[in-house]
Short mmCIF file of C-alpha atoms and ligand atoms in Angstrom, two decimals:
data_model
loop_
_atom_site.label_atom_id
_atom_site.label_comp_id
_atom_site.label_asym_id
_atom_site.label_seq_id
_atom_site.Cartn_x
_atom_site.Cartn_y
_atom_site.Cartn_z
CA UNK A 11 -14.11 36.49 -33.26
CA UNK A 12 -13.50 40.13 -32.19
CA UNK A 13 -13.89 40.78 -27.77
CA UNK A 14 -12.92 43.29 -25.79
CA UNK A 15 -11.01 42.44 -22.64
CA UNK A 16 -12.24 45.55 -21.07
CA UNK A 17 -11.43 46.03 -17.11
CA UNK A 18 -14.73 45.42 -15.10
CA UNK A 19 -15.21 48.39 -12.52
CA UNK A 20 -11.90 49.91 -13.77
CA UNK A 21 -12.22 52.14 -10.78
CA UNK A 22 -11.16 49.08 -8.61
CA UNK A 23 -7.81 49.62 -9.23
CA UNK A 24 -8.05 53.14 -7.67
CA UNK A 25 -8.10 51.23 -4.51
CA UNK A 26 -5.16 49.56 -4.76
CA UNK A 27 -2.64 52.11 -7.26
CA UNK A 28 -4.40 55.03 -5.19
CA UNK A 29 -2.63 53.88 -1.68
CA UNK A 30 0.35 52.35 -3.45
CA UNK A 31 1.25 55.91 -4.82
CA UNK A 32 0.67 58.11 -1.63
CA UNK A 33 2.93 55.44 0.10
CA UNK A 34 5.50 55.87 -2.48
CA UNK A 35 5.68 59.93 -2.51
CA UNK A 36 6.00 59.43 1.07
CA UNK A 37 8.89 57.14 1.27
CA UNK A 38 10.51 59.27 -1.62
CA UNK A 39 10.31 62.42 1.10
CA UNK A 40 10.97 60.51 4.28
CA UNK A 41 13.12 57.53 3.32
CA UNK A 42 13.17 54.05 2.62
CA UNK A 43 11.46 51.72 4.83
CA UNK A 44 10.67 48.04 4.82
CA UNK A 45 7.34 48.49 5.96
CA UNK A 46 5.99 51.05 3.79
CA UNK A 47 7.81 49.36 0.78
CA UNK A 48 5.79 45.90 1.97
CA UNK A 49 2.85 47.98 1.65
CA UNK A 50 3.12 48.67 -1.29
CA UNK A 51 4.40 45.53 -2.97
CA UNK A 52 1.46 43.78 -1.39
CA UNK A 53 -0.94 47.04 -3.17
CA UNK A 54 0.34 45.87 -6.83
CA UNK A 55 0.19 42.50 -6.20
CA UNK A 56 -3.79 42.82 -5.04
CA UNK A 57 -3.94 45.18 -8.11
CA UNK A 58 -2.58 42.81 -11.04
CA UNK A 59 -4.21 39.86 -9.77
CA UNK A 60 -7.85 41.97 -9.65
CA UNK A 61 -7.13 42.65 -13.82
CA UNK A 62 -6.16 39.12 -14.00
CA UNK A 63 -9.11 37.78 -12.76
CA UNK A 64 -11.10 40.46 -14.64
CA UNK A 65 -9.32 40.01 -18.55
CA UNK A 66 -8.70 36.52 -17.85
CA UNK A 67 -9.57 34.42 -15.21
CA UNK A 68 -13.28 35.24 -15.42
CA UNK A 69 -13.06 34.19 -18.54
CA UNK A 70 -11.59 30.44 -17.88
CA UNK A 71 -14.73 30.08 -15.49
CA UNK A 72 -17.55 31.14 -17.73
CA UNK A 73 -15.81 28.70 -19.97
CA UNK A 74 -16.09 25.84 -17.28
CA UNK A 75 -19.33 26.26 -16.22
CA UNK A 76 -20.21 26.41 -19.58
CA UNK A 77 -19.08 23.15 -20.73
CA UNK A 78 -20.82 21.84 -17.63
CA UNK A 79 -23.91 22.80 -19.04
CA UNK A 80 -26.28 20.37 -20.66
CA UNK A 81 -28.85 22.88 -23.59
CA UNK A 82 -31.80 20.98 -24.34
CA UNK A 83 -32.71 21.61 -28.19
CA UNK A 84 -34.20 25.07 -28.78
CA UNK A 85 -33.20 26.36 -25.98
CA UNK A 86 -33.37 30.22 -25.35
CA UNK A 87 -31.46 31.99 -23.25
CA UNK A 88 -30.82 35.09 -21.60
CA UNK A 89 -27.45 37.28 -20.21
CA UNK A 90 -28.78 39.41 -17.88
CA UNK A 91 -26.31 42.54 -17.98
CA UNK A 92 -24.10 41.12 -20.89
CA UNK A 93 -21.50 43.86 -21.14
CA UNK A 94 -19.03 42.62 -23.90
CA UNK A 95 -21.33 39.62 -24.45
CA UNK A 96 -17.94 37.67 -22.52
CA UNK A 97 -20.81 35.06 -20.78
CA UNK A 98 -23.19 34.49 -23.72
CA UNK A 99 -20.24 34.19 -26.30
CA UNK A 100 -19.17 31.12 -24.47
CA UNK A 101 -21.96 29.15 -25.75
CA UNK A 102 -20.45 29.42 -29.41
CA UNK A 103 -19.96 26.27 -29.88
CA UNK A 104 -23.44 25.12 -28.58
CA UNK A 105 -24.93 27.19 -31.32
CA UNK A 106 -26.81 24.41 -32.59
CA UNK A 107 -28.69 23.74 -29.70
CA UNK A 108 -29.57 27.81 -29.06
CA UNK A 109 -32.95 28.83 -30.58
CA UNK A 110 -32.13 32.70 -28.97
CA UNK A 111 -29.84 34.26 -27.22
CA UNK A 112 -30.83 37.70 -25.58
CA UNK A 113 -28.40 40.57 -23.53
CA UNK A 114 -29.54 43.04 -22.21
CA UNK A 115 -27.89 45.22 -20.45
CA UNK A 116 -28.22 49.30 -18.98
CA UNK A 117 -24.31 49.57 -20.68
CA UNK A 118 -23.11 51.49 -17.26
CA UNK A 119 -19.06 52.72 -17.90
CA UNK A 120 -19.00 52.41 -14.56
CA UNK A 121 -19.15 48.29 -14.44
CA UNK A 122 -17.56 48.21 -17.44
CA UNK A 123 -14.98 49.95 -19.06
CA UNK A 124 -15.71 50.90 -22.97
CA UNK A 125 -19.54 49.30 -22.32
CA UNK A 126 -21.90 50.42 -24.88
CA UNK A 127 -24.78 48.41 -27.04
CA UNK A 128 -23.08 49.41 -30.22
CA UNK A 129 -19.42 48.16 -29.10
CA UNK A 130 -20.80 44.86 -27.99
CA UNK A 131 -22.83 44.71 -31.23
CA UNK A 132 -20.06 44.85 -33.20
CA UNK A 133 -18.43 41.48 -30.88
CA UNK A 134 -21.64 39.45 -31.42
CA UNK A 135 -21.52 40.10 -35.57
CA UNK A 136 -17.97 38.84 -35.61
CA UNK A 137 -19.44 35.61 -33.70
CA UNK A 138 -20.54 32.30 -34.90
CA UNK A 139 -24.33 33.15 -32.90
CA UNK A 140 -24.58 35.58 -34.65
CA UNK A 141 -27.60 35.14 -36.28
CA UNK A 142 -28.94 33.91 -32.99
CA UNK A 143 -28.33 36.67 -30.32
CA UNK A 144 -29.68 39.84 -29.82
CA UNK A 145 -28.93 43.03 -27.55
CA UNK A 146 -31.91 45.01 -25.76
CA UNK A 147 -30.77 48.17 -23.69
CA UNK A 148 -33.06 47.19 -20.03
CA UNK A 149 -32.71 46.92 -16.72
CA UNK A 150 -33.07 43.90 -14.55
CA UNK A 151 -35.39 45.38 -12.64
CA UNK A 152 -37.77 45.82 -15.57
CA UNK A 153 -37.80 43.52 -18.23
CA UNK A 154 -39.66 43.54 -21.65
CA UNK A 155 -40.31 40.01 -21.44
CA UNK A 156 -43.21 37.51 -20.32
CA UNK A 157 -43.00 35.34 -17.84
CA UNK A 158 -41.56 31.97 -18.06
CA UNK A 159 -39.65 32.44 -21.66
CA UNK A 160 -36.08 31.57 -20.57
CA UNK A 161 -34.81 27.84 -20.44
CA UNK A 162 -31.35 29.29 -19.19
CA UNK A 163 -30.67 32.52 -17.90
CA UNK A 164 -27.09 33.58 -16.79
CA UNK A 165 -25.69 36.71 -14.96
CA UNK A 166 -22.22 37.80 -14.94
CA UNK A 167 -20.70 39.91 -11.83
CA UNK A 168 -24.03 41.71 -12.31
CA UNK A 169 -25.81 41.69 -9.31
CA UNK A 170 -23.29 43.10 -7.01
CA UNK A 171 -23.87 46.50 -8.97
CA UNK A 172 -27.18 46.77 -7.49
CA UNK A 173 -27.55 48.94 -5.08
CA UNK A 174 -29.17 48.55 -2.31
CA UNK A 175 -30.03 44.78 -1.08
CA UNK A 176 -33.53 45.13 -1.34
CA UNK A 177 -33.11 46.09 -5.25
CA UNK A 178 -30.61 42.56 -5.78
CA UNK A 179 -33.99 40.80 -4.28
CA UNK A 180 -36.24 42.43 -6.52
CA UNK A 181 -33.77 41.54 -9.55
CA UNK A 182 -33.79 38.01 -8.18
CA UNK A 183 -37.52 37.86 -8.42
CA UNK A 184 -37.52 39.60 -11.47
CA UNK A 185 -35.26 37.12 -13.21
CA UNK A 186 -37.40 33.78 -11.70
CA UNK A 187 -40.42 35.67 -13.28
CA UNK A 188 -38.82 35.12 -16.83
CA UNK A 189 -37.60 31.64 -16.50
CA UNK A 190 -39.02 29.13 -17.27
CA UNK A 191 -40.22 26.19 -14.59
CA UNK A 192 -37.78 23.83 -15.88
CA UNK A 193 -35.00 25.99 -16.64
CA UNK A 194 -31.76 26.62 -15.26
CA UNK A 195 -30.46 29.67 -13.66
CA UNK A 196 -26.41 30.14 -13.46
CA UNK A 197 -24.97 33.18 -11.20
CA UNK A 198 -21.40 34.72 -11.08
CA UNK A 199 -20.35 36.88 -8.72
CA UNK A 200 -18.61 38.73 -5.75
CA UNK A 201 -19.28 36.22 -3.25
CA UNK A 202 -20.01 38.02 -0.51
CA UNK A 203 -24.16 37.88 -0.40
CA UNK A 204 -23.59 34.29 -1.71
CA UNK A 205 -25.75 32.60 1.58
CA UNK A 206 -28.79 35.19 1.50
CA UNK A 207 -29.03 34.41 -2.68
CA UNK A 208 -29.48 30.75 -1.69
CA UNK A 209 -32.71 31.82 0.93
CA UNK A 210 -33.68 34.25 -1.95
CA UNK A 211 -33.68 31.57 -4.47
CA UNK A 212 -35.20 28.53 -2.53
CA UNK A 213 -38.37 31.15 -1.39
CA UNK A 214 -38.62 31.45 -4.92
CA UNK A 215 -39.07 27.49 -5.04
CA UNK A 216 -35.62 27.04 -6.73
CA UNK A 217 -34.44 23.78 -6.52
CA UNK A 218 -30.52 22.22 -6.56
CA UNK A 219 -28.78 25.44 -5.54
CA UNK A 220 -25.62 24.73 -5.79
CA UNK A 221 -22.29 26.65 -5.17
CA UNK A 222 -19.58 26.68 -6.62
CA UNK A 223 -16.22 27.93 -5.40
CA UNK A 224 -13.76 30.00 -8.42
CA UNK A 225 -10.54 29.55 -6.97
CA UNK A 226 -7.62 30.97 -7.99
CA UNK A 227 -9.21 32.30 -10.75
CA UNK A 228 -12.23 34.18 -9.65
CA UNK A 229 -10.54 35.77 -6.76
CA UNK A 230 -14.50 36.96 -6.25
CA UNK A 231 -15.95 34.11 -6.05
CA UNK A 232 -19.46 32.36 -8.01
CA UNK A 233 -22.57 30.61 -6.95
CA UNK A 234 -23.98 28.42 -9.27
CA UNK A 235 -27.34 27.59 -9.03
CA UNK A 236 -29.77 24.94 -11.38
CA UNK A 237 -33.04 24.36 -11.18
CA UNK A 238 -34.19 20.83 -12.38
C1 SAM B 311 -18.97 44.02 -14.31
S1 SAM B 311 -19.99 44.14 -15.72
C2 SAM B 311 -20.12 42.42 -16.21
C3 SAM B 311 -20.52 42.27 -17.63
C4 SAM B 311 -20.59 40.83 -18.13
N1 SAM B 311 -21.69 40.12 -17.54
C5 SAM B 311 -19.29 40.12 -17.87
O1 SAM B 311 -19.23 39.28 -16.97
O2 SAM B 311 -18.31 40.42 -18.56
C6 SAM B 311 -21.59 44.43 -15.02
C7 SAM B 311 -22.63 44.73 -16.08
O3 SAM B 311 -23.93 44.78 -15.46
C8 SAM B 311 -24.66 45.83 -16.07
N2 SAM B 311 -25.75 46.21 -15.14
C9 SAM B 311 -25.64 46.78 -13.92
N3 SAM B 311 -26.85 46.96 -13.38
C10 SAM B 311 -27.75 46.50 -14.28
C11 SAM B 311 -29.18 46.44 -14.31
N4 SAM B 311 -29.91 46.88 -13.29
N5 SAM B 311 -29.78 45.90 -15.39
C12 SAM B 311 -29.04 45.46 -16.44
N6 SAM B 311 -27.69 45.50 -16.47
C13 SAM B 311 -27.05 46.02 -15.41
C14 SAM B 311 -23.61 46.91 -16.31
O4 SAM B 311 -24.02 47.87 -17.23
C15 SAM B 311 -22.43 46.05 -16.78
O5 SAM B 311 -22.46 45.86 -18.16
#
């Protein structure tokens, strides 16, 4: 199966190579010092470990929380702002179980380095689903489906890209709208909203929300919710 390890918000590592280089001319023209040269060691280290979480420790937690996740038969699904199709793609060997798999995404370069419907297309026809998924270009905030179709839905580092907080609720509601009452919702990301999610999420008569903590290898933390 083809993927594309593609940096999420490649313009991350501005932040860290950005400082790391002014420090460096500036040592080259004033001098060595231990301090400045700290800085900067510290700089690189923040900025490999961001594109390790992003081309490969993402990956091993999608993977976990996948195999922690029980499909009942039929089930349809949905990756709310899919990107390469890295979250969906895990369920590969659950194929059997998947009636439909939907992405949809807005395909922002931005988020994603190389993100496009076409590129991510091309992933999913090299994949054993196949003949189950599907891409749709929309937006969170408005999607072409009725309400209560989705017995999973799942969401990558997504919701951190909307801008401002009032537009993550409204995605929120917009995503319990779809699902189904039984279903089960999983969420990745930055986990710095993580608490006001959980309020979001029980007003919207979610049950079991659960978080989870990445570790090492999701430097930017999940939350993991289920409704049973
Ligand atoms: C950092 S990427 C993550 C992609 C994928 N979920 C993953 O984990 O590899 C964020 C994705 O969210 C998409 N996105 C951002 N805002 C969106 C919105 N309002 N509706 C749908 N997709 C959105 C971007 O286009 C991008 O593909």
């Amino acid at each position: 199966m083809k993927s594309i390890r593609e940096m999420d918000a490649p313009i991350g590592l501005a932040f860290f190579f950005g400082p790391a280089v002014i420090i460096g001319i500036i040592m080259l023209i004033s001098g060595f010092n231990t301090v400045s040269a700290t800085m900067v060691l510290v700089l690189v280290l923040f900025a490999l470990k961001y594109m390790h979480t992003s081309i490969v420790g993402k990956y091993k937690i999608m993977q976990s929380i996948v195999n922690n996740i029980h499909l009942k038969k039929d089930s349809k699904i949905l990756d709310a702002g899919c990107g390469h199709g890295a979250f969906m793609l895990q369920f590969n060997k659950q194929a059997a179980s998947i009636n439909e798999i939907i992405g949809i995404d807005i395909w922002s370069n931005k988020d994603q380095g190389s993100n496009s419907i076409e590129a991510t297309q091309k992933i999913i026809d090299s994949s054993n689903l196949a003949n189950k998924a599907k891409l749709k270009t929309a937006d969170i905030l408005d999607m072409p489906f009725n309400d209560n179709e989705f017995d999973l839905i799942i969401s990558s580092l997504v919701l951190h890209n909307i801008k401002p907080f009032e537009k993550r609720k409204e995605a929120l509601v917009n995503i319990a709208r779809v699902q189904k009452q039984k279903g089960q919702l999983v969420i990745m990301d930055i986990g710095y909203e993580t608490s006001k999610y959980v309020r979001i999420l029980k007003d919207l008569e979610y049950q079991n929300v659960n978080i989870m903590n990445a570790g090492y290898n999701g430097w930017w933390g999940t939350l993991w919710c289920q409704l049973l």
